[in-house]
């Protein structure tokens, strides 16, 4: 036992993410609503780019008979996830790089009822993301679902985009002045933790400060998923800056 407060780190991560996305829980709720509607309450789920296991945590609270396979490359976030779910036989974590064409070979199953991801795939440029969508089409069973909740920017609406961004950043500045932890602050704390310091150093060796990926429009994502082999794809939730895109195999 390390004595590390894994629940505390989970909660701290959630609060930091909510500073950027105050409607974060709403997108998770809709995501799980659609899982239940399309594949039922006992799904086998691939939590893609799982981080600390935010989706897995909410999945198992709502669907106790679900199983989850979390995959990520970040050693620090995976350490928190593994510590948080230690002893839970419903959960397995896999270390893999989604940009590696063979990453899916590390998974324990070849088919999933649902593949779920949130606020992660914008780290990828459009070309590797298109390739990833092709791989996911082979992992989702017929009738299964893929959902991606992420930053998706419609370049056809520049005035709307600018107004939304200005308002969002004004709100964030006020909250930051009141003491909210941002991304950099959170990672600085992780680097000071005796258990997370090593994994945090390794994650910055892998990623640097932040990846410079793409944020294409919801329409682009839907078209890419249909081209990859999904039968239907469209947004099922959106905020002024983010979209939950659902694809059915």
PDB file of C-alpha atoms in Angstrom:
ATOM      1  CA  UNK A   1       0.000   0.000   0.000  1.00  0.00           C
ATOM      2  CA  UNK A   2       1.332   3.412  -0.935  1.00  0.00           C
ATOM      3  CA  UNK A   3      -0.920   5.459   1.318  1.00  0.00           C
ATOM      4  CA  UNK A   4      -1.740   7.643  -1.687  1.00  0.00           C
ATOM      5  CA  UNK A   5      -5.218   9.199  -1.627  1.00  0.00           C
ATOM      6  CA  UNK A   6      -6.328   7.980  -5.039  1.00  0.00           C
ATOM      7  CA  UNK A   7      -9.893   9.212  -4.536  1.00  0.00           C
ATOM      8  CA  UNK A   8      -8.508  12.638  -3.716  1.00  0.00           C
ATOM      9  CA  UNK A   9      -6.448  12.686  -6.913  1.00  0.00           C
ATOM     10  CA  UNK A  10      -9.509  11.600  -8.900  1.00  0.00           C
ATOM     11  CA  UNK A  11     -11.574  14.411  -7.421  1.00  0.00           C
ATOM     12  CA  UNK A  12      -8.793  16.924  -7.973  1.00  0.00           C
ATOM     13  CA  UNK A  13      -8.561  15.887 -11.641  1.00  0.00           C
ATOM     14  CA  UNK A  14     -12.325  16.266 -12.032  1.00  0.00           C
ATOM     15  CA  UNK A  15     -12.299  19.760 -10.529  1.00  0.00           C
ATOM     16  CA  UNK A  16      -9.427  20.834 -12.792  1.00  0.00           C
ATOM     17  CA  UNK A  17     -11.214  19.505 -15.885  1.00  0.00           C
ATOM     18  CA  UNK A  18     -14.482  21.177 -14.862  1.00  0.00           C
ATOM     19  CA  UNK A  19     -12.736  24.542 -14.882  1.00  0.00           C
ATOM     20  CA  UNK A  20     -12.327  24.099 -18.619  1.00  0.00           C
ATOM     21  CA  UNK A  21     -15.697  22.323 -19.095  1.00  0.00           C
ATOM     22  CA  UNK A  22     -18.320  23.221 -16.458  1.00  0.00           C
ATOM     23  CA  UNK A  23     -20.858  21.036 -18.309  1.00  0.00           C
ATOM     24  CA  UNK A  24     -18.589  17.982 -18.158  1.00  0.00           C
ATOM     25  CA  UNK A  25     -21.011  15.874 -16.106  1.00  0.00           C
ATOM     26  CA  UNK A  26     -23.848  16.586 -18.522  1.00  0.00           C
ATOM     27  CA  UNK A  27     -21.920  15.138 -21.450  1.00  0.00           C
ATOM     28  CA  UNK A  28     -21.138  12.041 -19.414  1.00  0.00           C
ATOM     29  CA  UNK A  29     -24.823  11.655 -18.526  1.00  0.00           C
ATOM     30  CA  UNK A  30     -25.908  11.841 -22.146  1.00  0.00           C
ATOM     31  CA  UNK A  31     -23.118   9.452 -23.147  1.00  0.00           C
ATOM     32  CA  UNK A  32     -24.361   6.837 -20.684  1.00  0.00           C
ATOM     33  CA  UNK A  33     -27.989   7.488 -21.642  1.00  0.00           C
ATOM     34  CA  UNK A  34     -27.112   6.540 -25.204  1.00  0.00           C
ATOM     35  CA  UNK A  35     -25.109   3.500 -24.104  1.00  0.00           C
ATOM     36  CA  UNK A  36     -28.174   2.224 -22.265  1.00  0.00           C
ATOM     37  CA  UNK A  37     -30.505   3.070 -25.150  1.00  0.00           C
ATOM     38  CA  UNK A  38     -28.443   1.314 -27.809  1.00  0.00           C
ATOM     39  CA  UNK A  39     -26.549  -1.544 -26.119  1.00  0.00           C
ATOM     40  CA  UNK A  40     -28.215  -1.999 -22.737  1.00  0.00           C
ATOM     41  CA  UNK A  41     -27.131  -1.829 -19.073  1.00  0.00           C
ATOM     42  CA  UNK A  42     -24.435  -4.556 -19.111  1.00  0.00           C
ATOM     43  CA  UNK A  43     -22.001  -3.343 -21.760  1.00  0.00           C
ATOM     44  CA  UNK A  44     -18.415  -4.323 -22.412  1.00  0.00           C
ATOM     45  CA  UNK A  45     -16.799  -0.913 -22.810  1.00  0.00           C
ATOM     46  CA  UNK A  46     -13.468   0.266 -24.180  1.00  0.00           C
ATOM     47  CA  UNK A  47     -12.593   3.485 -22.340  1.00  0.00           C
ATOM     48  CA  UNK A  48     -10.349   5.025 -24.986  1.00  0.00           C
ATOM     49  CA  UNK A  49      -7.589   7.388 -23.803  1.00  0.00           C
ATOM     50  CA  UNK A  50      -9.051   6.755 -20.371  1.00  0.00           C
ATOM     51  CA  UNK A  51      -6.850   9.045 -18.287  1.00  0.00           C
ATOM     52  CA  UNK A  52      -7.736   8.651 -14.613  1.00  0.00           C
ATOM     53  CA  UNK A  53     -10.790   6.546 -15.504  1.00  0.00           C
ATOM     54  CA  UNK A  54     -13.398   9.316 -15.419  1.00  0.00           C
ATOM     55  CA  UNK A  55     -15.724   7.537 -17.852  1.00  0.00           C
ATOM     56  CA  UNK A  56     -15.168   4.143 -16.220  1.00  0.00           C
ATOM     57  CA  UNK A  57     -16.044   5.550 -12.800  1.00  0.00           C
ATOM     58  CA  UNK A  58     -19.359   6.946 -14.000  1.00  0.00           C
ATOM     59  CA  UNK A  59     -20.072   3.868 -16.116  1.00  0.00           C
ATOM     60  CA  UNK A  60     -19.774   1.476 -13.168  1.00  0.00           C
ATOM     61  CA  UNK A  61     -21.757   3.673 -10.796  1.00  0.00           C
ATOM     62  CA  UNK A  62     -24.639   3.655 -13.242  1.00  0.00           C
ATOM     63  CA  UNK A  63     -24.228   0.120 -14.627  1.00  0.00           C
ATOM     64  CA  UNK A  64     -22.765  -2.159 -11.927  1.00  0.00           C
ATOM     65  CA  UNK A  65     -22.768  -5.140 -14.317  1.00  0.00           C
ATOM     66  CA  UNK A  66     -20.690  -3.370 -16.970  1.00  0.00           C
ATOM     67  CA  UNK A  67     -17.048  -4.169 -17.665  1.00  0.00           C
ATOM     68  CA  UNK A  68     -14.458  -1.634 -18.744  1.00  0.00           C
ATOM     69  CA  UNK A  69     -11.102  -1.839 -20.490  1.00  0.00           C
ATOM     70  CA  UNK A  70      -9.223   1.430 -20.100  1.00  0.00           C
ATOM     71  CA  UNK A  71      -6.406   2.186 -22.526  1.00  0.00           C
ATOM     72  CA  UNK A  72      -3.960   5.088 -22.291  1.00  0.00           C
ATOM     73  CA  UNK A  73      -0.265   5.915 -22.602  1.00  0.00           C
ATOM     74  CA  UNK A  74       0.022   8.478 -19.797  1.00  0.00           C
ATOM     75  CA  UNK A  75       1.826   6.752 -16.886  1.00  0.00           C
ATOM     76  CA  UNK A  76       0.715   9.295 -14.268  1.00  0.00           C
ATOM     77  CA  UNK A  77      -2.983   9.270 -15.132  1.00  0.00           C
ATOM     78  CA  UNK A  78      -2.889   5.479 -15.455  1.00  0.00           C
ATOM     79  CA  UNK A  79      -1.302   5.247 -11.995  1.00  0.00           C
ATOM     80  CA  UNK A  80      -4.268   7.162 -10.570  1.00  0.00           C
ATOM     81  CA  UNK A  81      -6.710   4.992 -12.501  1.00  0.00           C
ATOM     82  CA  UNK A  82      -5.068   1.744 -11.417  1.00  0.00           C
ATOM     83  CA  UNK A  83      -4.892   2.884  -7.808  1.00  0.00           C
ATOM     84  CA  UNK A  84      -8.526   3.975  -7.831  1.00  0.00           C
ATOM     85  CA  UNK A  85      -9.869   0.703  -9.255  1.00  0.00           C
ATOM     86  CA  UNK A  86      -7.459  -1.707  -7.588  1.00  0.00           C
ATOM     87  CA  UNK A  87      -9.223  -4.997  -6.838  1.00  0.00           C
ATOM     88  CA  UNK A  88     -12.227  -4.288  -9.074  1.00  0.00           C
ATOM     89  CA  UNK A  89     -12.423  -7.278 -11.397  1.00  0.00           C
ATOM     90  CA  UNK A  90     -14.734  -5.371 -13.747  1.00  0.00           C
ATOM     91  CA  UNK A  91     -11.876  -3.071 -14.780  1.00  0.00           C
ATOM     92  CA  UNK A  92      -8.662  -3.698 -16.714  1.00  0.00           C
ATOM     93  CA  UNK A  93      -6.123  -1.088 -17.795  1.00  0.00           C
ATOM     94  CA  UNK A  94      -3.842  -1.376 -20.808  1.00  0.00           C
ATOM     95  CA  UNK A  95      -0.859   0.816 -21.666  1.00  0.00           C
ATOM     96  CA  UNK A  96      -0.820   1.534 -25.399  1.00  0.00           C
ATOM     97  CA  UNK A  97      -0.104   4.353 -27.852  1.00  0.00           C
ATOM     98  CA  UNK A  98      -3.139   5.034 -30.071  1.00  0.00           C
ATOM     99  CA  UNK A  99      -0.807   6.282 -32.804  1.00  0.00           C
ATOM    100  CA  UNK A 100       0.851   2.860 -32.964  1.00  0.00           C
ATOM    101  CA  UNK A 101      -0.929   0.846 -35.700  1.00  0.00           C
ATOM    102  CA  UNK A 102      -0.706  -2.287 -33.533  1.00  0.00           C
ATOM    103  CA  UNK A 103      -2.106  -0.754 -30.324  1.00  0.00           C
ATOM    104  CA  UNK A 104      -5.329  -2.819 -30.411  1.00  0.00           C
ATOM    105  CA  UNK A 105      -3.316  -6.051 -30.212  1.00  0.00           C
ATOM    106  CA  UNK A 106      -2.767  -5.275 -26.512  1.00  0.00           C
ATOM    107  CA  UNK A 107      -6.498  -5.378 -25.749  1.00  0.00           C
ATOM    108  CA  UNK A 108      -7.965  -8.422 -23.994  1.00  0.00           C
ATOM    109  CA  UNK A 109     -11.013  -8.562 -26.294  1.00  0.00           C
ATOM    110  CA  UNK A 110     -11.497  -8.130 -30.009  1.00  0.00           C
ATOM    111  CA  UNK A 111     -15.034  -6.756 -29.818  1.00  0.00           C
ATOM    112  CA  UNK A 112     -16.843  -4.162 -27.679  1.00  0.00           C
ATOM    113  CA  UNK A 113     -20.422  -3.032 -27.189  1.00  0.00           C
ATOM    114  CA  UNK A 114     -19.244   0.556 -26.788  1.00  0.00           C
ATOM    115  CA  UNK A 115     -16.057   2.543 -27.266  1.00  0.00           C
ATOM    116  CA  UNK A 116     -16.181   5.791 -25.280  1.00  0.00           C
ATOM    117  CA  UNK A 117     -13.779   8.711 -25.113  1.00  0.00           C
ATOM    118  CA  UNK A 118     -13.841  12.303 -23.900  1.00  0.00           C
ATOM    119  CA  UNK A 119     -11.558  15.311 -24.249  1.00  0.00           C
ATOM    120  CA  UNK A 120      -8.661  13.291 -25.581  1.00  0.00           C
ATOM    121  CA  UNK A 121      -8.673  12.759 -29.336  1.00  0.00           C
ATOM    122  CA  UNK A 122      -8.051  16.454 -30.065  1.00  0.00           C
ATOM    123  CA  UNK A 123      -4.452  15.542 -29.260  1.00  0.00           C
ATOM    124  CA  UNK A 124      -4.358  13.791 -32.649  1.00  0.00           C
ATOM    125  CA  UNK A 125      -4.077  15.369 -36.086  1.00  0.00           C
ATOM    126  CA  UNK A 126      -6.741  14.517 -38.639  1.00  0.00           C
ATOM    127  CA  UNK A 127      -4.722  11.872 -40.491  1.00  0.00           C
ATOM    128  CA  UNK A 128      -3.945   9.635 -37.484  1.00  0.00           C
ATOM    129  CA  UNK A 129      -7.466  10.254 -36.173  1.00  0.00           C
ATOM    130  CA  UNK A 130      -8.923   9.003 -39.451  1.00  0.00           C
ATOM    131  CA  UNK A 131      -6.752   5.892 -39.181  1.00  0.00           C
ATOM    132  CA  UNK A 132      -7.880   5.388 -35.578  1.00  0.00           C
ATOM    133  CA  UNK A 133     -11.532   5.631 -36.611  1.00  0.00           C
ATOM    134  CA  UNK A 134     -10.908   2.853 -39.115  1.00  0.00           C
ATOM    135  CA  UNK A 135      -9.489   0.654 -36.352  1.00  0.00           C
ATOM    136  CA  UNK A 136     -12.418   1.411 -34.050  1.00  0.00           C
ATOM    137  CA  UNK A 137     -14.873   0.327 -36.732  1.00  0.00           C
ATOM    138  CA  UNK A 138     -13.284  -3.095 -36.449  1.00  0.00           C
ATOM    139  CA  UNK A 139     -13.523  -3.169 -32.645  1.00  0.00           C
ATOM    140  CA  UNK A 140     -17.170  -2.107 -32.248  1.00  0.00           C
ATOM    141  CA  UNK A 141     -19.605  -5.001 -32.722  1.00  0.00           C
ATOM    142  CA  UNK A 142     -22.518  -4.754 -35.131  1.00  0.00           C
ATOM    143  CA  UNK A 143     -25.113  -2.572 -33.441  1.00  0.00           C
ATOM    144  CA  UNK A 144     -22.512  -1.252 -31.020  1.00  0.00           C
ATOM    145  CA  UNK A 145     -21.571   2.384 -30.518  1.00  0.00           C
ATOM    146  CA  UNK A 146     -18.636   4.762 -30.539  1.00  0.00           C
ATOM    147  CA  UNK A 147     -18.894   8.113 -28.766  1.00  0.00           C
ATOM    148  CA  UNK A 148     -16.421  10.968 -28.733  1.00  0.00           C
ATOM    149  CA  UNK A 149     -17.035  14.030 -26.541  1.00  0.00           C
ATOM    150  CA  UNK A 150     -14.457  16.641 -27.457  1.00  0.00           C
ATOM    151  CA  UNK A 151     -13.623  20.101 -28.750  1.00  0.00           C
ATOM    152  CA  UNK A 152     -15.076  20.303 -32.265  1.00  0.00           C
ATOM    153  CA  UNK A 153     -14.832  23.666 -33.973  1.00  0.00           C
ATOM    154  CA  UNK A 154     -17.004  24.733 -36.899  1.00  0.00           C
ATOM    155  CA  UNK A 155     -14.774  27.065 -38.918  1.00  0.00           C
ATOM    156  CA  UNK A 156     -17.827  28.319 -40.836  1.00  0.00           C
ATOM    157  CA  UNK A 157     -18.952  30.365 -37.802  1.00  0.00           C
ATOM    158  CA  UNK A 158     -15.989  32.587 -36.860  1.00  0.00           C
ATOM    159  CA  UNK A 159     -17.991  35.320 -35.087  1.00  0.00           C
ATOM    160  CA  UNK A 160     -19.858  32.818 -32.947  1.00  0.00           C
ATOM    161  CA  UNK A 161     -16.601  31.023 -32.177  1.00  0.00           C
ATOM    162  CA  UNK A 162     -14.846  34.241 -31.143  1.00  0.00           C
ATOM    163  CA  UNK A 163     -17.712  35.399 -28.918  1.00  0.00           C
ATOM    164  CA  UNK A 164     -17.970  32.036 -27.191  1.00  0.00           C
ATOM    165  CA  UNK A 165     -14.231  31.852 -26.648  1.00  0.00           C
ATOM    166  CA  UNK A 166     -14.099  35.375 -25.184  1.00  0.00           C
ATOM    167  CA  UNK A 167     -16.929  34.680 -22.746  1.00  0.00           C
ATOM    168  CA  UNK A 168     -15.494  31.305 -21.729  1.00  0.00           C
ATOM    169  CA  UNK A 169     -12.053  32.736 -21.069  1.00  0.00           C
ATOM    170  CA  UNK A 170     -13.475  35.642 -19.078  1.00  0.00           C
ATOM    171  CA  UNK A 171     -15.247  33.166 -16.815  1.00  0.00           C
ATOM    172  CA  UNK A 172     -12.090  31.067 -16.503  1.00  0.00           C
ATOM    173  CA  UNK A 173     -10.006  34.145 -15.626  1.00  0.00           C
ATOM    174  CA  UNK A 174     -12.413  35.039 -12.811  1.00  0.00           C
ATOM    175  CA  UNK A 175     -12.302  31.521 -11.407  1.00  0.00           C
ATOM    176  CA  UNK A 176      -8.534  31.314 -11.774  1.00  0.00           C
ATOM    177  CA  UNK A 177      -8.204  34.527  -9.755  1.00  0.00           C
ATOM    178  CA  UNK A 178     -10.319  32.864  -7.060  1.00  0.00           C
ATOM    179  CA  UNK A 179      -7.832  30.012  -6.777  1.00  0.00           C
ATOM    180  CA  UNK A 180      -8.936  27.309  -9.217  1.00  0.00           C
ATOM    181  CA  UNK A 181      -6.191  24.905 -10.305  1.00  0.00           C
ATOM    182  CA  UNK A 182      -5.483  24.902 -14.029  1.00  0.00           C
ATOM    183  CA  UNK A 183      -3.749  22.187 -16.067  1.00  0.00           C
ATOM    184  CA  UNK A 184      -0.223  23.416 -15.283  1.00  0.00           C
ATOM    185  CA  UNK A 185      -0.984  23.864 -11.567  1.00  0.00           C
ATOM    186  CA  UNK A 186      -2.395  20.352 -11.315  1.00  0.00           C
ATOM    187  CA  UNK A 187       0.616  18.765 -12.958  1.00  0.00           C
ATOM    188  CA  UNK A 188       2.944  20.773 -10.734  1.00  0.00           C
ATOM    189  CA  UNK A 189       1.219  19.234  -7.701  1.00  0.00           C
ATOM    190  CA  UNK A 190       1.440  15.751  -9.214  1.00  0.00           C
ATOM    191  CA  UNK A 191       5.188  16.249  -9.726  1.00  0.00           C
ATOM    192  CA  UNK A 192       5.556  16.907  -5.985  1.00  0.00           C
ATOM    193  CA  UNK A 193       3.736  13.731  -4.922  1.00  0.00           C
ATOM    194  CA  UNK A 194       6.189  10.965  -3.882  1.00  0.00           C
ATOM    195  CA  UNK A 195       4.245   8.293  -5.775  1.00  0.00           C
ATOM    196  CA  UNK A 196       3.293  10.326  -8.858  1.00  0.00           C
ATOM    197  CA  UNK A 197       6.545  12.244  -9.330  1.00  0.00           C
ATOM    198  CA  UNK A 198       8.216   9.522 -11.409  1.00  0.00           C
ATOM    199  CA  UNK A 199       5.206   8.773 -13.617  1.00  0.00           C
ATOM    200  CA  UNK A 200       4.638  12.516 -14.094  1.00  0.00           C
ATOM    201  CA  UNK A 201       8.211  13.023 -15.291  1.00  0.00           C
ATOM    202  CA  UNK A 202       7.784  10.137 -17.728  1.00  0.00           C
ATOM    203  CA  UNK A 203       4.513  11.507 -19.098  1.00  0.00           C
ATOM    204  CA  UNK A 204       6.161  14.832 -19.945  1.00  0.00           C
ATOM    205  CA  UNK A 205       8.946  12.940 -21.703  1.00  0.00           C
ATOM    206  CA  UNK A 206       6.250  11.269 -23.824  1.00  0.00           C
ATOM    207  CA  UNK A 207       3.934  14.203 -24.511  1.00  0.00           C
ATOM    208  CA  UNK A 208       5.732  17.438 -23.734  1.00  0.00           C
ATOM    209  CA  UNK A 209       3.571  20.217 -22.352  1.00  0.00           C
ATOM    210  CA  UNK A 210       0.597  19.552 -24.634  1.00  0.00           C
ATOM    211  CA  UNK A 211       0.065  17.907 -27.988  1.00  0.00           C
ATOM    212  CA  UNK A 212      -0.824  20.130 -30.932  1.00  0.00           C
ATOM    213  CA  UNK A 213      -3.650  18.183 -32.545  1.00  0.00           C
ATOM    214  CA  UNK A 214      -6.691  19.193 -34.603  1.00  0.00           C
ATOM    215  CA  UNK A 215     -10.251  20.170 -33.653  1.00  0.00           C
ATOM    216  CA  UNK A 216     -12.288  19.575 -36.831  1.00  0.00           C
ATOM    217  CA  UNK A 217     -16.021  20.154 -36.973  1.00  0.00           C
ATOM    218  CA  UNK A 218     -18.710  17.687 -35.881  1.00  0.00           C
ATOM    219  CA  UNK A 219     -19.568  17.234 -39.556  1.00  0.00           C
ATOM    220  CA  UNK A 220     -15.994  16.158 -40.290  1.00  0.00           C
ATOM    221  CA  UNK A 221     -16.097  13.583 -37.477  1.00  0.00           C
ATOM    222  CA  UNK A 222     -19.450  12.191 -38.636  1.00  0.00           C
ATOM    223  CA  UNK A 223     -18.288  11.875 -42.238  1.00  0.00           C
ATOM    224  CA  UNK A 224     -14.997  10.263 -41.184  1.00  0.00           C
ATOM    225  CA  UNK A 225     -16.818   7.717 -39.035  1.00  0.00           C
ATOM    226  CA  UNK A 226     -19.269   6.804 -41.771  1.00  0.00           C
ATOM    227  CA  UNK A 227     -16.383   6.431 -44.204  1.00  0.00           C
ATOM    228  CA  UNK A 228     -14.670   4.151 -41.665  1.00  0.00           C
ATOM    229  CA  UNK A 229     -17.623   1.767 -41.658  1.00  0.00           C
ATOM    230  CA  UNK A 230     -20.144   3.070 -39.149  1.00  0.00           C
ATOM    231  CA  UNK A 231     -23.729   3.081 -40.396  1.00  0.00           C
ATOM    232  CA  UNK A 232     -24.916   6.257 -38.674  1.00  0.00           C
ATOM    233  CA  UNK A 233     -23.158   9.166 -37.003  1.00  0.00           C
ATOM    234  CA  UNK A 234     -24.334  12.498 -35.628  1.00  0.00           C
ATOM    235  CA  UNK A 235     -24.099  14.810 -32.597  1.00  0.00           C
ATOM    236  CA  UNK A 236     -26.335  13.865 -29.652  1.00  0.00           C
ATOM    237  CA  UNK A 237     -25.214  16.687 -27.328  1.00  0.00           C
ATOM    238  CA  UNK A 238     -23.371  19.936 -27.755  1.00  0.00           C
ATOM    239  CA  UNK A 239     -22.241  23.028 -25.909  1.00  0.00           C
ATOM    240  CA  UNK A 240     -21.045  26.221 -27.604  1.00  0.00           C
ATOM    241  CA  UNK A 241     -17.530  24.716 -27.855  1.00  0.00           C
ATOM    242  CA  UNK A 242     -17.852  20.934 -27.545  1.00  0.00           C
ATOM    243  CA  UNK A 243     -19.829  18.085 -29.092  1.00  0.00           C
ATOM    244  CA  UNK A 244     -20.709  14.519 -28.182  1.00  0.00           C
ATOM    245  CA  UNK A 245     -20.605  12.632 -31.485  1.00  0.00           C
ATOM    246  CA  UNK A 246     -22.325   9.236 -31.572  1.00  0.00           C
ATOM    247  CA  UNK A 247     -21.708   6.598 -34.244  1.00  0.00           C
ATOM    248  CA  UNK A 248     -23.574   3.278 -34.528  1.00  0.00           C
ATOM    249  CA  UNK A 249     -21.981   0.303 -36.284  1.00  0.00           C
TER     250      UNK A 249
END
